[in-house]
Amino acid sequence: MEENLYKRYLILWLSQAVSGLGSSMTGFALILWAYQQSHSAMSVSLMSFCNYVPYIFLSLFVGSLIDRYNKKTIMLAADSVAALGSLTILVFLLMGRLTVWNIYVIHIIIGITNAFQQPASAVAIGRLVPKEKISNVSGLNSFSNNLIVVFSPMLAAFLFAAGGLSFILLIDLASFLFAFCILLFFITIPEERSDTEQNISFSFYRNRIAEGFTFLKKEKGIFYMMLTMALINFFSRLTYETILSPMILARSFGDSIVLGIVNGCMGAGGIVGGILVSVKKESCHKTAGIYLSAALSFLFGDLIMAVGNNVFCWSAAAICASLPIPFIMANQNTILYQRIPSSLQGRIFAVRNAIQYSTIPFGIILGGYLADYVFEPFMNSGSAFAEGIGKIVGNGAGSGMAVMFLCTGISGFLVSIGSCFHKEIKKLN
């Protein structure tokens, strides 16, 4: 029985990976289109911001619905609404009325659908995959996600030049249709009895959210793990989300090939890490696996990225930064699936998303502001302190952003090591 369920999951994983590739290509193409229209880096950052904010806000409330209703139905509905967003962009584009503000609205809608789809998908994994294979499945997900990271920008750039944004949107819709049909006709997700007779009301949501936090109050280690991961996410998004590309372009004299190589190495490191996680045995020291992996990512990834001055250093830093990430996700997911009752997984995963990802939009916006108005002007100020730091990270355009990587590398490493020795978190082993 478990073997058949696991085979179903592999089919689902493959179909969702195909759909994810289509969505990722659309996301990259929209960035290209938006930048061509506005020539503003902030306009690109706002696209991510509009996606994350509704996702984080709604995550607190949707968990009870995930536990209450059919996971397959929720996933189908969420994917359909997201596909409708892509179709709307295509229609506006063909009518010649597409604007950057239309894309912001669609990203808000996609953020809403992700708030439902992602926790429903997480619960579905727990229903389809035996607990002893959760770590391996996390490795598979990391493998497919990073494969998409490597190939979607290249495919999107080629197809954007060949057929424009409309062609990529059509491919995205086709990939959605493929994944939708696979889920609808070939995948059955086991459900447990729920209190479907209870009326939906404000008190229902309040009670369900309270149940989630009551569980976390008892499982303090899980709660502290979420808080520390939120801080780690903040430091990583402060630089990698919005600063990496401008820094590489500034320090390589605008060489887009160098940027492509670095981004490719970032994805390649994640692919290797995903493969290693998918074949390794489950660790007995899961929290150490989480935080030591994060510490290594910050120590070697961010610091080498800061002091590097050529494509070889930046590529090595990209691999060092991304290779440990699948180990972080695999160990965290294993802890959550093993310690959270299946009847509570929807609301706990939703609360996890709200807490753990709440710092990401602030990191995205703050990163751009600090680079443009604080660190770059500081490194161009000619002060003795700036000259001293310049001996470590170099001088000229992009050196301020390099200092930001230096700061996040040190801060992220210290937070990760400190979290590793937290007494409540250590109990999770």
Coordinates of C-alpha atoms in Angstrom, one line a residue:
M1 CA 0.0 0.0 0.0
E2 CA 2.7 2.5 1.0
E3 CA 4.7 1.6 -2.1
N4 CA 1.7 2.4 -4.3
L5 CA 1.3 5.7 -2.6
Y6 CA 4.9 6.6 -3.0
K7 CA 4.7 5.8 -6.8
R8 CA 1.7 8.2 -7.0
Y9 CA 3.8 10.8 -5.3
L10 CA 6.6 10.4 -7.9
I11 CA 4.1 10.9 -10.7
L12 CA 2.8 14.0 -8.9
W13 CA 6.4 15.3 -8.3
L14 CA 7.2 15.0 -12.0
S15 CA 4.1 16.7 -13.2
Q16 CA 4.5 19.5 -10.6
A17 CA 8.1 20.0 -11.7
V18 CA 7.0 20.4 -15.3
S19 CA 4.4 23.0 -14.2
G20 CA 7.0 24.7 -12.0
L21 CA 9.3 25.1 -15.0
G22 CA 6.5 26.8 -17.0
S23 CA 5.7 29.1 -14.1
S24 CA 9.4 29.9 -13.5
M25 CA 9.9 30.8 -17.1
T26 CA 6.9 33.1 -17.0
G27 CA 8.3 34.8 -13.8
F28 CA 11.7 35.4 -15.5
A29 CA 10.1 36.6 -18.7
L30 CA 7.9 39.1 -16.7
I31 CA 11.0 40.4 -15.1
L32 CA 12.6 41.0 -18.5
W33 CA 9.4 42.6 -19.8
A34 CA 8.9 44.8 -16.7
Y35 CA 12.5 46.0 -16.8
Q36 CA 12.2 46.9 -20.5
Q37 CA 9.2 49.0 -19.7
S38 CA 10.3 50.8 -16.6
H39 CA 14.2 50.4 -16.5
S40 CA 13.8 50.3 -12.7
A41 CA 15.2 47.6 -10.3
M42 CA 12.7 48.6 -7.7
S43 CA 9.8 47.7 -10.0
V44 CA 11.3 44.2 -10.2
S45 CA 11.7 44.0 -6.4
L46 CA 8.0 45.0 -6.0
M47 CA 6.9 42.0 -8.0
S48 CA 8.4 39.7 -5.4
F49 CA 7.1 41.9 -2.6
C50 CA 3.5 41.7 -4.0
N51 CA 3.8 37.9 -4.2
Y52 CA 5.1 37.4 -0.7
V53 CA 2.9 39.8 1.4
P54 CA -0.5 38.2 0.8
Y55 CA 1.0 34.7 1.0
I56 CA 2.4 35.5 4.5
F57 CA -0.8 37.2 5.7
L58 CA -3.2 34.5 4.6
S59 CA -1.0 31.6 5.8
L60 CA -2.2 32.2 9.3
F61 CA -5.8 31.6 8.3
V62 CA -5.7 28.9 5.6
G63 CA -4.2 26.2 7.7
S64 CA -7.6 25.2 9.2
L65 CA -9.1 25.0 5.7
I66 CA -6.3 22.8 4.6
D67 CA -7.0 20.4 7.4
R68 CA -10.7 20.6 6.9
Y69 CA -11.1 20.1 3.2
N70 CA -9.9 17.8 0.4
K71 CA -6.2 18.5 -0.3
K72 CA -6.5 17.5 -4.0
T73 CA -9.4 19.9 -4.5
I74 CA -7.5 22.8 -2.9
M75 CA -4.5 22.2 -5.0
L76 CA -6.5 22.0 -8.2
A77 CA -8.4 25.2 -7.4
A78 CA -5.3 27.1 -6.4
D79 CA -3.4 26.0 -9.6
S80 CA -6.4 26.9 -11.7
V81 CA -6.6 30.5 -10.3
A82 CA -2.9 30.9 -10.8
A83 CA -3.3 29.7 -14.4
L84 CA -6.1 32.2 -14.9
G85 CA -3.7 34.9 -13.8
S86 CA -1.3 33.9 -16.6
L87 CA -4.2 33.8 -19.1
T88 CA -5.2 37.3 -18.0
I89 CA -1.7 38.6 -18.6
L90 CA -1.7 37.0 -22.0
V91 CA -5.1 38.6 -22.9
F92 CA -3.9 42.1 -21.7
L93 CA -0.6 41.6 -23.7
L94 CA -2.4 40.7 -26.9
M95 CA -4.8 43.7 -26.5
G96 CA -1.8 46.0 -26.0
R97 CA -2.9 47.1 -22.6
L98 CA -0.5 45.2 -20.3
T99 CA 1.2 47.5 -17.7
V100 CA 3.6 46.8 -14.8
W101 CA 0.7 47.5 -12.4
N102 CA -1.3 44.7 -14.0
I103 CA 1.6 42.4 -13.2
Y104 CA 1.7 43.5 -9.6
V105 CA -2.0 42.7 -9.2
I106 CA -1.5 39.2 -10.8
H107 CA 1.4 38.6 -8.4
I108 CA -0.8 39.4 -5.5
I109 CA -3.3 36.9 -6.7
I110 CA -0.6 34.3 -7.2
G111 CA 0.6 35.0 -3.7
I112 CA -2.9 34.2 -2.4
T113 CA -3.1 30.9 -4.4
N114 CA 0.4 29.9 -3.1
A115 CA -0.9 30.4 0.5
F116 CA -3.4 27.6 -0.2
Q117 CA -1.4 25.4 -2.6
Q118 CA 1.9 25.1 -0.7
P119 CA 0.6 23.9 2.7
A120 CA -1.9 21.6 0.9
S121 CA 0.9 20.1 -1.1
A122 CA 3.0 19.7 2.1
V123 CA 0.2 17.8 3.8
A124 CA -0.3 15.7 0.6
I125 CA 3.4 14.7 0.8
G126 CA 2.8 13.5 4.4
R127 CA -0.1 11.4 3.2
L128 CA 1.6 9.9 0.2
V129 CA 5.2 9.3 1.4
P130 CA 6.3 7.0 4.2
K131 CA 7.9 8.9 7.0
E132 CA 11.2 7.1 6.5
K133 CA 11.4 8.5 3.0
I134 CA 10.5 12.2 3.8
S135 CA 14.2 13.2 3.8
N136 CA 14.7 11.6 0.4
V137 CA 11.6 13.3 -1.0
S138 CA 12.9 16.7 0.2
G139 CA 16.1 15.9 -1.7
L140 CA 14.0 15.2 -4.9
N141 CA 12.2 18.5 -4.4
S142 CA 15.4 20.3 -4.0
F143 CA 16.8 18.6 -7.1
S144 CA 13.8 19.6 -9.3
N145 CA 13.6 23.1 -7.9
N146 CA 17.3 23.8 -8.5
L147 CA 17.1 22.2 -12.0
I148 CA 14.4 24.7 -12.7
V149 CA 16.6 27.5 -11.3
V150 CA 19.4 26.5 -13.7
F151 CA 17.4 26.0 -16.9
S152 CA 14.4 28.3 -16.7
P153 CA 16.3 31.6 -17.1
M154 CA 18.2 30.2 -20.1
L155 CA 15.0 28.8 -21.7
A156 CA 13.0 31.9 -20.9
A157 CA 15.7 34.2 -22.3
F158 CA 15.9 32.2 -25.6
L159 CA 12.1 31.8 -26.0
F160 CA 11.6 35.5 -25.0
A161 CA 13.9 36.5 -27.9
A162 CA 12.3 34.0 -30.3
G163 CA 8.6 34.4 -29.6
G164 CA 8.2 37.1 -27.0
L165 CA 6.3 37.0 -23.7
S166 CA 3.1 35.6 -25.3
F167 CA 4.9 32.5 -26.4
I168 CA 6.2 31.8 -22.9
L169 CA 2.8 32.4 -21.4
L170 CA 1.3 29.8 -23.8
I171 CA 4.0 27.3 -22.7
D172 CA 3.2 28.1 -19.1
L173 CA -0.5 27.4 -19.7
A174 CA 0.3 24.1 -21.4
S175 CA 2.5 23.0 -18.5
F176 CA -0.4 23.8 -16.1
L177 CA -2.8 21.8 -18.2
F178 CA -0.5 18.8 -18.1
A179 CA 0.0 18.9 -14.3
F180 CA -3.7 19.6 -13.7
C181 CA -4.8 16.5 -15.7
I182 CA -2.2 14.3 -13.9
L183 CA -3.5 15.4 -10.5
L184 CA -7.2 15.2 -11.5
F185 CA -7.2 11.8 -13.2
F186 CA -4.2 9.9 -11.8
I187 CA -3.5 11.0 -8.2
T188 CA -5.6 10.1 -5.1
I189 CA -4.6 11.7 -1.9
P190 CA -5.7 9.9 1.3
E191 CA -8.0 12.0 3.5
E192 CA -8.7 11.7 7.2
R193 CA -12.1 12.4 8.8
S194 CA -12.5 16.1 9.8
D195 CA -15.0 18.2 11.5
T196 CA -16.8 19.2 8.2
E197 CA -20.1 19.6 10.0
Q198 CA -18.7 22.6 12.0
N199 CA -19.8 26.0 10.6
I200 CA -17.2 28.3 9.1
S201 CA -17.2 31.5 11.2
F202 CA -14.7 33.9 12.7
S203 CA -14.6 31.9 15.9
F204 CA -13.8 28.8 13.8
Y205 CA -10.7 30.5 12.3
R206 CA -9.7 32.0 15.7
N207 CA -10.0 28.6 17.4
R208 CA -8.0 26.8 14.7
I209 CA -5.3 29.4 14.7
A210 CA -5.2 29.1 18.5
E211 CA -4.9 25.3 18.3
G212 CA -1.9 25.8 16.0
F213 CA -0.1 28.2 18.4
T214 CA -1.1 26.0 21.4
F215 CA 0.7 23.1 19.7
L216 CA 3.7 25.3 19.1
K217 CA 3.6 26.4 22.8
K218 CA 4.0 22.8 23.8
E219 CA 6.6 22.1 21.1
K220 CA 8.8 25.0 21.9
G221 CA 11.7 23.6 19.9
I222 CA 9.6 23.7 16.7
F223 CA 8.5 27.3 17.4
Y224 CA 12.1 28.4 18.1
M225 CA 13.2 26.6 14.9
M226 CA 10.7 28.6 12.9
L227 CA 11.8 31.9 14.5
T228 CA 15.5 31.2 13.8
M229 CA 14.8 30.2 10.2
A230 CA 12.9 33.5 9.8
L231 CA 16.0 35.3 10.8
I232 CA 18.2 33.2 8.5
N233 CA 15.7 33.9 5.6
F234 CA 16.0 37.6 6.3
F235 CA 19.8 37.6 6.0
S236 CA 19.8 35.5 2.9
R237 CA 17.1 37.6 1.1
L238 CA 18.8 40.8 2.1
T239 CA 21.5 40.0 -0.5
Y240 CA 20.8 37.1 -2.8
E241 CA 17.2 38.1 -3.8
T242 CA 18.0 41.7 -5.0
I243 CA 21.7 42.4 -4.6
L244 CA 23.5 39.5 -6.2
S245 CA 22.7 40.3 -9.8
P246 CA 23.5 44.1 -9.6
M247 CA 26.7 43.4 -7.7
I248 CA 28.0 40.8 -10.2
L249 CA 27.1 43.1 -13.1
A250 CA 28.7 46.1 -11.4
R251 CA 31.9 44.3 -10.6
S252 CA 32.2 42.5 -14.0
F253 CA 31.6 45.7 -16.0
G254 CA 28.1 44.7 -17.0
D255 CA 29.0 41.2 -18.3
S256 CA 25.7 39.3 -18.5
I257 CA 27.6 36.1 -19.4
V258 CA 29.4 36.2 -16.0
L259 CA 26.0 36.7 -14.3
G260 CA 24.6 33.7 -16.2
I261 CA 27.5 31.5 -15.1
V262 CA 27.2 32.5 -11.5
N263 CA 23.4 31.9 -11.5
G264 CA 24.0 28.5 -13.2
C265 CA 26.5 27.5 -10.5
M266 CA 23.9 28.6 -7.8
G267 CA 21.4 26.1 -9.3
A268 CA 24.1 23.4 -9.9
G269 CA 25.1 23.5 -6.2
G270 CA 21.4 23.0 -5.2
I271 CA 21.1 20.1 -7.7
V272 CA 24.1 18.3 -6.2
G273 CA 22.8 18.9 -2.7
G274 CA 19.4 17.6 -3.7
I275 CA 20.9 14.4 -5.1
L276 CA 23.0 13.8 -2.0
V277 CA 20.0 14.3 0.2
S278 CA 17.8 12.0 -1.9
V279 CA 20.2 9.1 -1.6
K280 CA 21.6 9.5 2.0
K281 CA 20.2 7.9 5.1
E282 CA 18.1 9.9 7.6
S283 CA 20.3 11.7 10.0
C284 CA 20.1 11.2 13.8
H285 CA 21.2 14.8 14.4
K286 CA 18.7 16.7 12.4
T287 CA 19.0 20.1 14.1
A288 CA 22.7 20.0 13.7
G289 CA 22.2 19.2 10.0
I290 CA 19.9 22.3 9.7
Y291 CA 22.1 24.9 11.4
L292 CA 25.6 23.6 10.5
S293 CA 24.5 23.6 6.9
A294 CA 23.2 27.1 7.2
A295 CA 26.4 28.2 8.9
L296 CA 28.5 26.7 6.1
S297 CA 26.4 28.4 3.5
F298 CA 26.9 31.8 5.1
L299 CA 30.5 31.3 6.0
F300 CA 31.7 30.1 2.6
G301 CA 29.0 31.4 0.3
D302 CA 28.5 35.0 1.5
L303 CA 32.1 35.7 2.5
I304 CA 33.7 34.3 -0.7
M305 CA 31.1 36.3 -2.7
A306 CA 32.1 39.4 -0.8
V307 CA 35.9 39.1 -1.2
G308 CA 35.8 37.6 -4.7
N309 CA 36.7 39.7 -7.7
N310 CA 36.3 37.3 -10.7
V311 CA 33.9 34.8 -12.1
F312 CA 35.8 31.8 -10.6
C313 CA 35.5 33.1 -7.0
W314 CA 31.8 34.1 -7.5
S315 CA 31.0 30.7 -9.0
A316 CA 32.7 28.9 -6.2
A317 CA 30.8 31.1 -3.7
A318 CA 27.5 30.3 -5.5
I319 CA 28.1 26.5 -5.2
C320 CA 29.1 26.8 -1.5
A321 CA 26.0 28.9 -0.8
S322 CA 23.4 26.7 -2.5
L323 CA 24.8 23.1 -1.9
P324 CA 23.8 23.0 1.8
I325 CA 20.3 24.3 1.3
P326 CA 18.7 20.9 0.5
F327 CA 20.1 19.6 3.8
I328 CA 18.4 22.4 5.7
M329 CA 15.1 21.7 4.1
A330 CA 15.3 17.9 4.4
N331 CA 16.1 17.9 8.0
Q332 CA 13.5 20.5 8.9
N333 CA 10.7 18.7 7.0
T334 CA 11.6 15.4 8.6
I335 CA 11.3 16.9 12.1
L336 CA 8.0 18.5 11.2
Y337 CA 6.4 15.4 9.7
Q338 CA 7.6 13.2 12.5
R339 CA 6.5 15.4 15.4
I340 CA 3.3 17.0 14.1
P341 CA 0.1 14.9 14.1
S342 CA -1.4 14.5 10.6
S343 CA -4.7 16.2 11.7
L344 CA -2.7 19.3 12.6
Q345 CA -0.3 19.4 9.7
G346 CA -2.2 21.9 7.5
R347 CA -2.5 24.6 10.1
I348 CA 1.1 24.1 11.5
F349 CA 2.6 24.2 8.0
A350 CA 0.6 27.3 7.3
V351 CA 1.7 29.0 10.6
R352 CA 5.3 27.9 9.7
N353 CA 5.0 29.6 6.4
A354 CA 3.6 32.8 8.0
I355 CA 6.4 32.9 10.6
Q356 CA 9.4 31.6 8.6
Y357 CA 8.7 33.7 5.4
S358 CA 7.5 36.8 7.1
T359 CA 10.9 38.4 7.0
I360 CA 11.5 37.8 3.3
P361 CA 9.6 40.8 1.8
F362 CA 11.4 43.1 4.3
G363 CA 14.7 41.6 3.3
I364 CA 13.9 42.2 -0.4
I365 CA 12.9 45.8 0.0
L366 CA 15.5 46.7 2.7
G367 CA 18.3 45.1 0.6
G368 CA 17.7 47.4 -2.4
Y369 CA 17.5 50.5 -0.1
L370 CA 20.6 49.7 1.8
A371 CA 22.6 49.1 -1.4
D372 CA 21.5 52.3 -3.1
Y373 CA 21.4 54.7 -0.2
V374 CA 23.8 53.4 2.5
F375 CA 26.5 50.9 1.5
E376 CA 27.4 52.1 -2.0
P377 CA 27.6 55.8 -1.0
F378 CA 29.6 54.8 2.1
M379 CA 32.2 52.9 0.0
N380 CA 32.4 55.9 -2.3
S381 CA 32.8 58.4 0.6
G382 CA 36.6 58.1 0.8
S383 CA 36.6 57.8 4.6
A384 CA 39.4 55.9 6.3
F385 CA 37.0 53.2 7.5
A386 CA 35.7 52.7 3.9
E387 CA 39.3 52.5 2.6
G388 CA 40.1 49.9 5.3
I389 CA 37.1 47.7 4.3
G390 CA 38.0 48.2 0.7
K391 CA 41.3 46.3 1.3
I392 CA 39.0 43.3 2.1
V393 CA 36.3 43.5 -0.5
G394 CA 37.8 45.8 -3.1
N395 CA 36.8 49.3 -4.3
G396 CA 34.7 50.7 -7.1
A397 CA 31.2 50.0 -8.3
G398 CA 29.6 47.1 -6.4
S399 CA 31.9 47.3 -3.4
G400 CA 29.1 48.5 -1.1
M401 CA 27.0 45.5 -2.0
A402 CA 30.1 43.3 -1.4
V403 CA 30.2 44.8 2.2
M404 CA 26.5 43.7 2.5
F405 CA 27.5 40.1 1.7
L406 CA 30.3 40.4 4.3
C407 CA 27.8 41.5 6.9
T408 CA 25.2 38.8 6.1
G409 CA 27.9 36.2 6.0
I410 CA 29.1 37.0 9.6
S411 CA 25.6 37.6 11.0
G412 CA 24.1 34.5 9.4
F413 CA 26.9 32.3 10.6
L414 CA 26.7 33.5 14.2
V415 CA 22.8 33.1 14.2
S416 CA 23.1 29.6 12.8
I417 CA 25.8 28.5 15.3
G418 CA 23.9 30.0 18.2
S419 CA 20.7 28.3 17.1
C420 CA 22.4 24.9 16.9
F421 CA 23.1 25.0 20.6
H422 CA 19.7 26.3 21.7
K423 CA 18.5 23.8 24.4
E424 CA 14.9 23.6 23.1
I425 CA 15.9 23.1 19.5
K426 CA 18.4 20.4 20.5
K427 CA 15.5 18.4 22.0
L428 CA 14.1 18.0 18.5
N429 CA 16.7 15.3 17.8

